[in-house]
C-alpha positions in Angstrom: 55.8 66.2 -242.8 52.4 65.5 -239.5 53.2 65.7 -235.8 51.2 62.9 -233.8 51.4 63.3 -229.9 51.5 59.6 -229.6 51.1 56.0 -231.5 48.8 53.8 -230.9 49.4 50.2 -229.6 48.2 47.9 -231.7 46.0 45.2 -230.2 47.5 42.1 -231.6 51.0 42.6 -233.7 49.8 41.8 -237.2 52.3 40.0 -239.9 52.2 42.7 -242.3 53.3 45.4 -240.0 56.8 45.3 -238.4 58.2 47.8 -236.1 61.9 48.0 -236.0 64.1 49.9 -233.5 67.5 51.4 -234.3 70.4 49.0 -234.6 72.8 52.2 -233.9 72.4 55.9 -233.9 75.0 58.8 -233.8 75.8 62.3 -233.7 79.0 63.4 -235.3 80.3 67.4 -234.5 82.4 69.7 -236.4 84.1 71.2 -232.7 84.9 67.5 -231.7 86.2 65.9 -235.3 87.5 62.7 -234.4 85.1 62.0 -231.0 83.3 58.5 -231.8 80.0 58.8 -229.7 76.5 57.0 -229.6 73.5 58.1 -229.7 72.0 56.4 -226.4 70.3 59.2 -224.6 69.8 61.7 -227.3 71.1 62.8 -231.1 71.3 66.3 -232.6 70.7 68.3 -235.5 73.2 71.8 -235.5 73.1 74.6 -237.5 75.9 76.1 -239.3 76.9 72.6 -240.4 78.1 71.7 -236.5 76.4 68.6 -236.3 74.7 65.9 -237.9 73.5 62.4 -237.1 73.2 58.9 -238.8 70.5 56.2 -237.6 70.7 52.8 -238.9 68.0 50.5 -239.3 68.3 46.4 -239.8 65.8 45.5 -242.6 67.0 41.6 -242.8 63.5 41.0 -240.7 61.5 42.2 -243.8 60.4 38.5 -245.8 61.7 38.8 -249.3 59.4 36.3 -250.7 55.6 37.3 -250.9 55.7 40.4 -249.8 56.5 43.9 -251.2 56.8 47.4 -249.0 53.6 49.1 -249.1 54.6 52.4 -246.9 57.4 52.5 -244.1 57.5 55.6 -241.7 60.4 56.9 -239.8 59.3 58.2 -236.4 61.4 60.4 -234.3 60.7 62.3 -230.7 61.9 65.9 -230.5 62.5 66.2 -227.0 64.5 69.5 -226.8 64.9 72.7 -229.5 67.0 75.3 -229.2 66.5 78.1 -232.0 66.1 81.3 -232.7 62.5 82.4 -233.2 62.5 81.3 -237.1 61.5 77.6 -238.1 64.2 75.3 -238.0 64.4 72.7 -240.9 65.4 69.3 -240.9 66.5 67.4 -243.8 66.9 63.4 -244.1 68.9 62.1 -246.6 68.7 58.1 -247.2 72.2 56.2 -247.6 71.3 52.8 -249.2 74.6 51.6 -249.6 76.0 52.7 -246.7 78.1 50.0 -244.5 77.3 48.6 -241.5 78.3 50.9 -238.7 78.0 50.6 -235.1 77.4 53.3 -232.2 80.7 54.7 -231.5 82.3 53.8 -234.7 81.4 57.1 -237.0 82.9 60.6 -236.4 83.0 64.4 -238.4 86.2 63.0 -239.9 85.4 59.6 -240.3 82.0 60.0 -241.7 79.4 57.3 -243.4 79.8 57.6 -247.2 77.6 56.2 -249.3 76.7 56.7 -253.2 73.3 56.6 -254.4 72.1 59.0 -251.4 69.2 61.0 -251.6 66.7 63.2 -250.0 63.8 61.8 -248.5 62.1 64.8 -246.6 62.7 67.9 -244.8 60.4 68.8 -241.5 59.8 72.0 -239.8 60.6 72.0 -236.3 59.0 75.1 -235.0 59.6 77.6 -232.1 56.6 76.7 -230.6 57.8 73.0 -230.7 59.8 73.4 -227.6 57.1 71.1 -226.3 57.8 67.8 -227.1 56.8 66.0 -230.3 56.6 63.1 -232.2 57.3 63.4 -236.1 56.6 61.3 -238.8 58.6 60.8 -242.4 57.4 58.8 -244.7 60.6 56.9 -245.9 58.4 54.5 -248.2 60.9 55.0 -251.2 64.3 54.8 -249.4 62.7 51.3 -247.2 61.5 49.4 -250.1 64.4 49.9 -252.5 66.9 47.7 -249.6 67.1 44.2 -248.6 69.1 44.3 -245.6 69.7 47.8 -244.1 69.1 51.5 -244.4 71.0 54.3 -243.0 69.4 57.7 -242.5 71.2 60.9 -241.8 69.8 64.2 -240.4 70.9 67.6 -241.0 70.0 71.2 -241.5 71.5 74.4 -243.2 69.8 76.5 -240.9 72.5 78.8 -239.5 70.7 79.1 -235.8 69.5 76.8 -233.2 69.8 72.7 -232.9 67.1 70.4 -232.3 67.7 67.1 -230.0 65.6 64.2 -230.5 65.4 61.2 -227.9 68.1 58.2 -228.4 68.1 54.8 -227.7 67.7 55.3 -223.7 65.7 58.6 -223.4 63.1 58.0 -221.0 64.0 54.6 -220.0 64.1 53.9 -224.1 60.0 54.9 -224.4 60.8 57.5 -227.3 63.2 55.8 -229.2 62.8 56.2 -233.0 61.2 54.0 -234.6 60.8 52.5 -238.5 57.1 51.0 -238.9 56.9 49.0 -242.2 53.5 47.8 -243.4 53.6 45.1 -246.0 51.4 43.7 -248.7 51.1 40.3 -250.4 52.5 39.8 -253.8 49.6 38.1 -256.1 50.7 34.2 -256.0 
């Protein structure tokens, strides 16, 4: 995992670089099992199996012909940390076969179940990360396997603490999660 202060703007958009914003974000809460809320301002992960979040990206803009996924990075902007003095580990699973879902359609009692889910990565949000930080997670393998969409589930096994990530409208939408995909042309 790598903490990045900011992503520099590309001078010119490259046809081999795609920056994809999420099409859906939601947090589900054990304490409110029927609640169906989207991640407009933020989305959270909390210990004791209390909260987990889902983020979905549409991949239909990735050319299916003449290109392969060379690299894919998921950027998550941590804007609030509430926890003990221990490190807080956030795990990310890929749910490659998740059905299409929308903001406000998923709850704790009606989670996104997908066969073939797998752990992509785990990163640490440390106590000294109470400052705002951008986390970069390599999701190349998960994205390279997909054709139309990918859902990521964020959760923790930590018993104490909570982290909030910027959602679609946090800070005017400037810090929304982003999937950055680098393509490589296939040999003709």
